[in-house]
Each structure stands twice: as C-alpha cells, then as structure tokens.
C-alpha cells in the first residue's frame, strides 16, 4: 500500500513531483489530497542533525568520524546536550582531529578547574538555567584523573531549558574535510547524549556529528509506507541590509531526502524573531507582570512583528519552493509557547501581555468595537473611561473575583473584553501568517498550524482565556489553513487512558479542516526523557505498541491525521517493531479512506468559546474538572463521543442523541431559544451554571428558559454531589464534584424525589433528571461528571452503549477499537447479530450482538463487524477479504 502521492516505499526513487498538496472535503470528510489523490495523513516527525551517543555507569571512550557538510568559516563550536533526566554526567579527554593532516583542532583533559573556564561555556548563561551545574572533579575521570562533572536536577518551574555546554575556542572546520572526535563519558544512569558541531549564526548551521537516529527512522517510516516527513528548520532572519543565509535550511532538507528520496517534506518553521530584533524593538517584545520567563518572544499584537515575520516567512517559502518545491508537501509555522501559538508562559503564574505594542493594540480594538466613549462607558458601567486613554487591566484587576469564578457582564466587562481581545489578537496573527504561506506557495501546498486547544486549557490557573486559544471559530473561517493540530492530550494518555483530543476536533473537521494528532508518546526507547507526557509513557515494547495501536486506531476512526514524533530527537521510534503497528493498520486506513463514513458519535461534548471569556482567575476549580478532566469519564462511558464548539450546535451540525454542555454560561435570549430548537427531542446534559450569564436579565429566569429547571443560588456548601436512593437505583454508586465551596453554585428547587439523583451536602438538589416536552434533560450543578452518570444519561437518551463498564471505545463503520481501562472480562455489545473478527489476528470472535473479551489494562483490540478485514502481516504482506 502506498501512503504518499502514489510513491513507492523506500528504495530507488520513483518520486512524482508534488504539484499540489491540500485538504479537500470528500463526501463530507476532510481528506489529505496530493496531486489529486486522497492519501492517509500519516507522517513521521523527527529532527535531523542530532547525533546521539550512549552514556551509562561504566565509563567508555566514544569515537566517531564525520565529513563536514559546510564550511565552519573559522567559527565552529562543539555542543553537548545531556537530555532531561536528573543525575550526573562525567566528561573527559575531548579530542577533535583532522584525519588527513593529523592536526589536533581541540583538546581538553580537565586537569584543573581552569580547563572548563578556558575551553567551555554553559547555555543558558543566566537565571534561565534552573537545571544544570558544572564543576571540576579531581578523581572521577578517565583512569581516575580529573574530569568535568555535570549535575542535572529537576527545574524549579517544571520546564527544562535547552541546557548544554559548548566549546569556546572556535574550530577551523572546512567543508568536505574529514574529522575524528573522541571523548570519555560516564553517567550515573543510562542516558543519551546529543553531540553536534555547528557554525554559530542566524541560524546555526549543522556541520557534523556522530550518526543520529533520524535517517534510520525516516527509512523505517518509508518501509511502513509513510513518506510524509515533518521536521524543524531554522528561519533565516538577517539584520537590515544583510542577505538571508539558506545553507542551514538546505542542509536539513538534503538530509531528509538523502534518507528517503521519495520523502514529502513538511518543514516546521520557527516564527519568533532573533534576539537582536527583540533588543532593537523592546516595545514590541512580550512583557509580564512578574519576572522569571525562560525567553521573551515578540508580542503577537505588534503589527511591526507581524509584518516583518510574514516577510521573512514569505521569503523562506519562496526559497523552499524554488529549490525543493517538487518535494515539499506543506509548511508548518510555529511561534509563542513551544511553538503552539498560545501565549508564552501560559502555564505559569505570571500574566501577559503588558508590552506597549499590546497597549496600543488594545486601544485600537476597543475603538473598533465601541466607536465612542459613551458606548464604552455604558458597556463597562464606568463613566470615567475614555477610548484614547484606557489602559490594560491591571494584574490585580485580572486576578480579582468580584462575582466569583465567572465574570458578570457590565460590572466586569473590561475583563471580558480583554479576554476576547487576547483571543482575537492571537487568531489574527495565526491567520496573517497562514495567508503569507498560502500566497508564497501559490495556493498549492498545505498550511499547518497548532491552535484551538479548547479542552486542554481548562486546567490553566489564570483562566483558560489567558492562552489565546479561544478564537478557534475565527481561525476556522480562514481559507488559508488546511490542518490544525496539537499533541494528544497530556491528560489520560497513559496505559488504560482514552488519549483525548485537546480541541473541539469534530468542529474543526466540520469546518473542512483536517485535525491532526501529534503522537509524541514516550516509547520504551525514551526512558531517560522528561518531556511533557513522559510520566504516562511506556516502559516496554509491548506497552509502546499497545499505546500506538490505540492512538492510531482512534485517529483512523475519527478521520484525523497523525504524525509519530521523536520528540526528544534521540530515536523514540527507532525500532522496526514499533513501525509494524503503523503497517498493520494500513487496511483499516484504506477502508476508512475509501468508504469510511463520517464520524458522527451519539454523544457530543460541547464548549462555548464566548462563555470561556467569563472564566475568572482561579476558575480552574471549575474548568479543570469540567472541561479538562471530564474527557476521562467521557472516554470511559462505553460509547464514542465527539468534541464540538457550541456554534456547531446552533448551526445544526451536531446530530448526536446526547449533548453534554460543559460550558454554556453566556447565552442571549435569542441564543437560548435557538439552542432549545436545535436540540429538540435529544437528551441534554446541562453542566454547571448553564445560561447564568445574561445581558441584564434575571439569571434564574434565563436558566429556566434554557434548561427547564427552576434554580436558586446556594452558598455555604461544597460543590459535591452524593447519590440519592433514586440515583443509586439508576446506577450511581459514588459521590462526585469538587470538595470546596465555589461561587456561583446552583441547585434545582422544583424537583420531586423521583427526579433528584444527587444532592449537595446541605441536602439541596444537585443532579436532577427530568423528561421535558423537548426531550430529557439532566441538570448537573457540580462542575464534574462521572462515567456512570454519563452511562445513566446515555440510557435515557437512547444512546447505544458498547459496554456497561469503564472502557475506552472508538467506533466507526465496521470497526470498534477497545482500550482496556482495567483488567478483567469486558462484556461487549456490538449492536447487531453480525459476525465479529479480531482485526489484528484475523481470529473469529463469534457472532454478535454480545461478546466477552478477557483484557488486561492498557491492552488494545480492534474488532471488525460484518466483513473480515485483517491487519497487514508483519512481514510486509497482508490481506483484506
């Protein structure tokens, strides 16, 4: 099976030039289409130019040779990176020799404390280095002599900086010359050390190093039919009057194609300006109310940054199209925090952005929205504010909770407006750069962006909106974006978990964009890593395969794209046994590509972006359990669910039988009426404070109109619900919620005893189930849901449950993917009396509707109903019957 543009697997090049690579909606499903041929969006992501050597408790001499890819211009330096595993590394006897002349270009034996100071430097050199310390040891080196001791510790702020050491004397490396490098290494724990020689500059140019895992993984991907390759490249950003340096860009592209001549390139492009630009334009750099940031990018509100960055981006894309265009499938611009277009340091305690550029943009935004001082004063209920002098909300104001965890209109409209402003500014920046790529590539290539982490940012202490990721609906309207992506959620991704999406992914798909999972699973080959999600990684080959099988089956059944990511650039996927998982799923991919129906699950989890603008500082007491953590019980309820924006429900784009409104706090009277009409006859789960925020109407009246329940605000009680006798009869066995007082909090006042399923500690009705003329409704006052409550609701709404116990289920077409949440026998109801097979083994499992499967926690199985479709054999063969 061919996965890229009709190209052959690894071997002699039969490459067809890439004329077009775009996403096109075919029969209601966004598809990756290359040269007019739909192909599975399956990609490998790795980082070229990263040589890796092992280090462990037994000291050893490391030797490697390389031929310089480019000229060092008398400025080359040797760099060593030690990963993100706390512990000690000992370094001694570093040599670099020209093999032709025998000339010793560099030599350091660390015979005294002065050797390091004379020959090496540490990066970062300032307070940003919270993890690494170097010292001289007199007796720990080779043959018991002196050596350099590097001590790594966990960072205080949870973020590992790019700690490394590099040689200070410049090395006279010459292009085409051959060199030998040797050094002695020892570590208290098994780890990988990255070694590379660079020519410093803007950007740094890789000259050589030991063999790295990137070429091997590119070849393994090709053997599994995956020719799409994504990888980072530098962004040349010269000073005024200087010309861009393309050497580093071309070197990286060449390395990819040397590894697989049939590769289709999707370079990842950094959009943050260089340090000299920030120094030259301090008013356009991001600013926080607290110190301690690892780095300072440009403010996305700065029109100067946007225009200059877009110019550099266009120039880069034009160069790549001219030199490598026949190989390029698309472009992925990245910026801000970890390149994912959320405000730098979002997960920290500081508030951004207090730069002068942002203050100016804020005034322009308010003038555009309100036009006159009188309109602003009325909206803010403040007769003193003026459009020409209004300042950014102070940090004290932004951390205030005048009305509790949800900001009220008018009295807190300045905070609501600023939240909306932050989303629009970020969304406009993303769309601006997308347009630059679209124009520079003549509209022929993919445009890829990280954005829209609707569910993931529910866990932010400062409030979800401080991320800037709640302008998704605006971004979805851009014609210049093909693919939106994120990592698999870092919540519930481990063995037994559901691997949820960070975004309202089904809304992304319904807008004609492709949603893509970055599968940065920590495999068993990355035990020494401390990247995000490391604690939920796999420690064995079998567990790695099970996680990858779960993840890739999910994206196939939801029609997502994915890339398998060597996040640490140390060979996380450098094992043919891992790539067997990708190959084994080719028949499933092909079936879903050619005849798979759209993913239309019976359950929809819904979030309203406008409501999120009201989430105050500290609102994670609500949004973390209700929007972030809720994906765990949703994933285990026994049937698939989709993730949507409320705007899609308004539009009639969500056909689910059961709608779970996680954040529907701010609705106008017209919207309330529209929502009731759009959901008529279907089960509604109204979570925490539905319809509470109004434009001056009585909140209780608005909530009654929306939900059908009479409510009252309750105080002096924890937001915790304990099942009633009625609730226990219907399947509730445990209490749930948050064991703290929160404001606001609501109870139902007009429920009879048969309707009340759970009560607050004060005895008032917290969870109420009622059948109304427009369908059944479940009111859940606490900001939390459980899998058993969701199953209870599903039964009331006529939703098919594949199982009545906790298990992670993904289903579409003839396929049902199961990932066990615990050990035991899982009773499955496939829904019909059809024949059922095990997709991976081809084994007949009997005839439905009911089956019993013995499974271990973390085990993944894929069932096929009606027709027998079998995984591709591990020897490269396969069958589809």
PDB file of N, CA and C in Angstrom, residues 509-548:
ATOM      1  N   UNK A 509     -13.140  19.464  11.958  1.00  0.00           N
ATOM      2  CA  UNK A 509     -13.403  18.640  10.776  1.00  0.00           C
ATOM      3  C   UNK A 509     -14.637  19.137  10.019  1.00  0.00           C
ATOM      4  N   UNK A 510     -15.668  19.548  10.749  1.00  0.00           N
ATOM      5  CA  UNK A 510     -16.881  20.022  10.086  1.00  0.00           C
ATOM      6  C   UNK A 510     -16.671  21.357   9.381  1.00  0.00           C
ATOM      7  N   UNK A 511     -15.622  22.061   9.752  1.00  0.00           N
ATOM      8  CA  UNK A 511     -15.285  23.305   9.061  1.00  0.00           C
ATOM      9  C   UNK A 511     -14.436  23.066   7.820  1.00  0.00           C
ATOM     10  N   UNK A 512     -14.173  21.787   7.506  1.00  0.00           N
ATOM     11  CA  UNK A 512     -13.400  21.470   6.312  1.00  0.00           C
ATOM     12  C   UNK A 512     -11.910  21.444   6.515  1.00  0.00           C
ATOM     13  N   UNK A 513     -11.473  21.570   7.773  1.00  0.00           N
ATOM     14  CA  UNK A 513     -10.050  21.453   8.088  1.00  0.00           C
ATOM     15  C   UNK A 513      -9.782  20.033   8.594  1.00  0.00           C
ATOM     16  N   UNK A 514      -8.551  19.594   8.451  1.00  0.00           N
ATOM     17  CA  UNK A 514      -8.146  18.298   8.988  1.00  0.00           C
ATOM     18  C   UNK A 514      -7.563  18.501  10.377  1.00  0.00           C
ATOM     19  N   UNK A 515      -8.077  17.737  11.357  1.00  0.00           N
ATOM     20  CA  UNK A 515      -7.454  17.759  12.676  1.00  0.00           C
ATOM     21  C   UNK A 515      -6.374  16.686  12.711  1.00  0.00           C
ATOM     22  N   UNK A 516      -5.223  17.012  13.321  1.00  0.00           N
ATOM     23  CA  UNK A 516      -4.087  16.099  13.334  1.00  0.00           C
ATOM     24  C   UNK A 516      -3.562  15.936  14.748  1.00  0.00           C
ATOM     25  N   UNK A 517      -3.346  14.672  15.121  1.00  0.00           N
ATOM     26  CA  UNK A 517      -2.733  14.332  16.407  1.00  0.00           C
ATOM     27  C   UNK A 517      -1.216  14.281  16.268  1.00  0.00           C
ATOM     28  N   UNK A 518      -0.531  15.036  17.096  1.00  0.00           N
ATOM     29  CA  UNK A 518       0.904  14.844  17.253  1.00  0.00           C
ATOM     30  C   UNK A 518       1.097  13.739  18.282  1.00  0.00           C
ATOM     31  N   UNK A 519       1.480  12.560  17.814  1.00  0.00           N
ATOM     32  CA  UNK A 519       1.635  11.403  18.703  1.00  0.00           C
ATOM     33  C   UNK A 519       3.067  11.375  19.222  1.00  0.00           C
ATOM     34  N   UNK A 520       3.280  12.104  20.321  1.00  0.00           N
ATOM     35  CA  UNK A 520       4.604  12.167  20.932  1.00  0.00           C
ATOM     36  C   UNK A 520       4.673  11.223  22.126  1.00  0.00           C
ATOM     37  N   UNK A 521       4.074  10.051  21.960  1.00  0.00           N
ATOM     38  CA  UNK A 521       4.127   9.037  23.008  1.00  0.00           C
ATOM     39  C   UNK A 521       5.575   8.731  23.380  1.00  0.00           C
ATOM     40  N   UNK A 522       5.859   8.738  24.678  1.00  0.00           N
ATOM     41  CA  UNK A 522       7.189   8.325  25.125  1.00  0.00           C
ATOM     42  C   UNK A 522       7.242   6.807  25.063  1.00  0.00           C
ATOM     43  N   UNK A 523       7.960   6.304  24.068  1.00  0.00           N
ATOM     44  CA  UNK A 523       8.082   4.865  23.916  1.00  0.00           C
ATOM     45  C   UNK A 523       9.127   4.319  24.880  1.00  0.00           C
ATOM     46  N   UNK A 524       9.284   3.014  24.867  1.00  0.00           N
ATOM     47  CA  UNK A 524      10.254   2.374  25.758  1.00  0.00           C
ATOM     48  C   UNK A 524      11.676   2.793  25.432  1.00  0.00           C
ATOM     49  N   UNK A 525      11.906   3.384  24.260  1.00  0.00           N
ATOM     50  CA  UNK A 525      13.240   3.839  23.870  1.00  0.00           C
ATOM     51  C   UNK A 525      13.578   5.208  24.447  1.00  0.00           C
ATOM     52  N   UNK A 526      12.684   5.786  25.228  1.00  0.00           N
ATOM     53  CA  UNK A 526      12.893   7.156  25.720  1.00  0.00           C
ATOM     54  C   UNK A 526      12.750   7.241  27.224  1.00  0.00           C
ATOM     55  N   UNK A 527      13.251   6.235  27.929  1.00  0.00           N
ATOM     56  CA  UNK A 527      13.100   6.211  29.383  1.00  0.00           C
ATOM     57  C   UNK A 527      13.847   7.340  30.068  1.00  0.00           C
ATOM     58  N   UNK A 528      14.851   7.914  29.410  1.00  0.00           N
ATOM     59  CA  UNK A 528      15.649   8.967  30.033  1.00  0.00           C
ATOM     60  C   UNK A 528      15.105  10.361  29.741  1.00  0.00           C
ATOM     61  N   UNK A 529      13.867  10.444  29.231  1.00  0.00           N
ATOM     62  CA  UNK A 529      13.315  11.738  28.829  1.00  0.00           C
ATOM     63  C   UNK A 529      12.402  12.309  29.888  1.00  0.00           C
ATOM     64  N   UNK A 530      12.323  13.630  29.934  1.00  0.00           N
ATOM     65  CA  UNK A 530      11.413  14.327  30.830  1.00  0.00           C
ATOM     66  C   UNK A 530      10.602  15.350  30.053  1.00  0.00           C
ATOM     67  N   UNK A 531      10.238  15.008  28.845  1.00  0.00           N
ATOM     68  CA  UNK A 531       9.401  15.887  28.045  1.00  0.00           C
ATOM     69  C   UNK A 531       7.954  15.786  28.533  1.00  0.00           C
ATOM     70  N   UNK A 532       7.082  16.752  28.130  1.00  0.00           N
ATOM     71  CA  UNK A 532       5.678  16.658  28.536  1.00  0.00           C
ATOM     72  C   UNK A 532       5.100  15.279  28.224  1.00  0.00           C
ATOM     73  N   UNK A 533       4.339  14.740  29.170  1.00  0.00           N
ATOM     74  CA  UNK A 533       3.727  13.432  28.988  1.00  0.00           C
ATOM     75  C   UNK A 533       4.611  12.257  29.314  1.00  0.00           C
ATOM     76  N   UNK A 534       5.842  12.517  29.784  1.00  0.00           N
ATOM     77  CA  UNK A 534       6.784  11.409  29.977  1.00  0.00           C
ATOM     78  C   UNK A 534       6.278  10.414  31.016  1.00  0.00           C
ATOM     79  N   UNK A 535       5.589  10.903  32.022  1.00  0.00           N
ATOM     80  CA  UNK A 535       5.176  10.008  33.106  1.00  0.00           C
ATOM     81  C   UNK A 535       4.125   9.010  32.641  1.00  0.00           C
ATOM     82  N   UNK A 536       3.414   9.328  31.555  1.00  0.00           N
ATOM     83  CA  UNK A 536       2.398   8.432  31.011  1.00  0.00           C
ATOM     84  C   UNK A 536       2.899   7.662  29.796  1.00  0.00           C
ATOM     85  N   UNK A 537       4.208   7.581  29.649  1.00  0.00           N
ATOM     86  CA  UNK A 537       4.771   6.831  28.534  1.00  0.00           C
ATOM     87  C   UNK A 537       4.823   5.347  28.821  1.00  0.00           C
ATOM     88  N   UNK A 538       5.476   4.623  27.926  1.00  0.00           N
ATOM     89  CA  UNK A 538       5.562   3.165  28.027  1.00  0.00           C
ATOM     90  C   UNK A 538       6.990   2.757  28.343  1.00  0.00           C
ATOM     91  N   UNK A 539       7.125   1.719  29.148  1.00  0.00           N
ATOM     92  CA  UNK A 539       8.444   1.247  29.557  1.00  0.00           C
ATOM     93  C   UNK A 539       8.848  -0.058  28.884  1.00  0.00           C
ATOM     94  N   UNK A 540       7.944  -0.650  28.109  1.00  0.00           N
ATOM     95  CA  UNK A 540       8.255  -1.894  27.398  1.00  0.00           C
ATOM     96  C   UNK A 540       7.827  -1.763  25.952  1.00  0.00           C
ATOM     97  N   UNK A 541       8.376  -2.615  25.112  1.00  0.00           N
ATOM     98  CA  UNK A 541       7.987  -2.633  23.708  1.00  0.00           C
ATOM     99  C   UNK A 541       6.501  -2.950  23.569  1.00  0.00           C
ATOM    100  N   UNK A 542       6.009  -3.940  24.314  1.00  0.00           N
ATOM    101  CA  UNK A 542       4.600  -4.338  24.194  1.00  0.00           C
ATOM    102  C   UNK A 542       3.668  -3.198  24.582  1.00  0.00           C
ATOM    103  N   UNK A 543       3.994  -2.488  25.670  1.00  0.00           N
ATOM    104  CA  UNK A 543       3.150  -1.363  26.073  1.00  0.00           C
ATOM    105  C   UNK A 543       3.226  -0.232  25.051  1.00  0.00           C
ATOM    106  N   UNK A 544       4.403   0.000  24.490  1.00  0.00           N
ATOM    107  CA  UNK A 544       4.541   1.021  23.443  1.00  0.00           C
ATOM    108  C   UNK A 544       3.652   0.684  22.262  1.00  0.00           C
ATOM    109  N   UNK A 545       3.670  -0.572  21.837  1.00  0.00           N
ATOM    110  CA  UNK A 545       2.855  -0.983  20.698  1.00  0.00           C
ATOM    111  C   UNK A 545       1.370  -0.834  20.995  1.00  0.00           C
ATOM    112  N   UNK A 546       0.969  -1.149  22.225  1.00  0.00           N
ATOM    113  CA  UNK A 546      -0.447  -1.035  22.570  1.00  0.00           C
ATOM    114  C   UNK A 546      -0.914   0.415  22.536  1.00  0.00           C
ATOM    115  N   UNK A 547      -0.101   1.333  23.080  1.00  0.00           N
ATOM    116  CA  UNK A 547      -0.464   2.746  23.048  1.00  0.00           C
ATOM    117  C   UNK A 547      -0.534   3.267  21.618  1.00  0.00           C
ATOM    118  N   UNK A 548       0.431   2.893  20.800  1.00  0.00           N
ATOM    119  CA  UNK A 548       0.445   3.365  19.421  1.00  0.00           C
ATOM    120  C   UNK A 548      -0.714   2.775  18.626  1.00  0.00           C
TER     121      UNK A 548
END
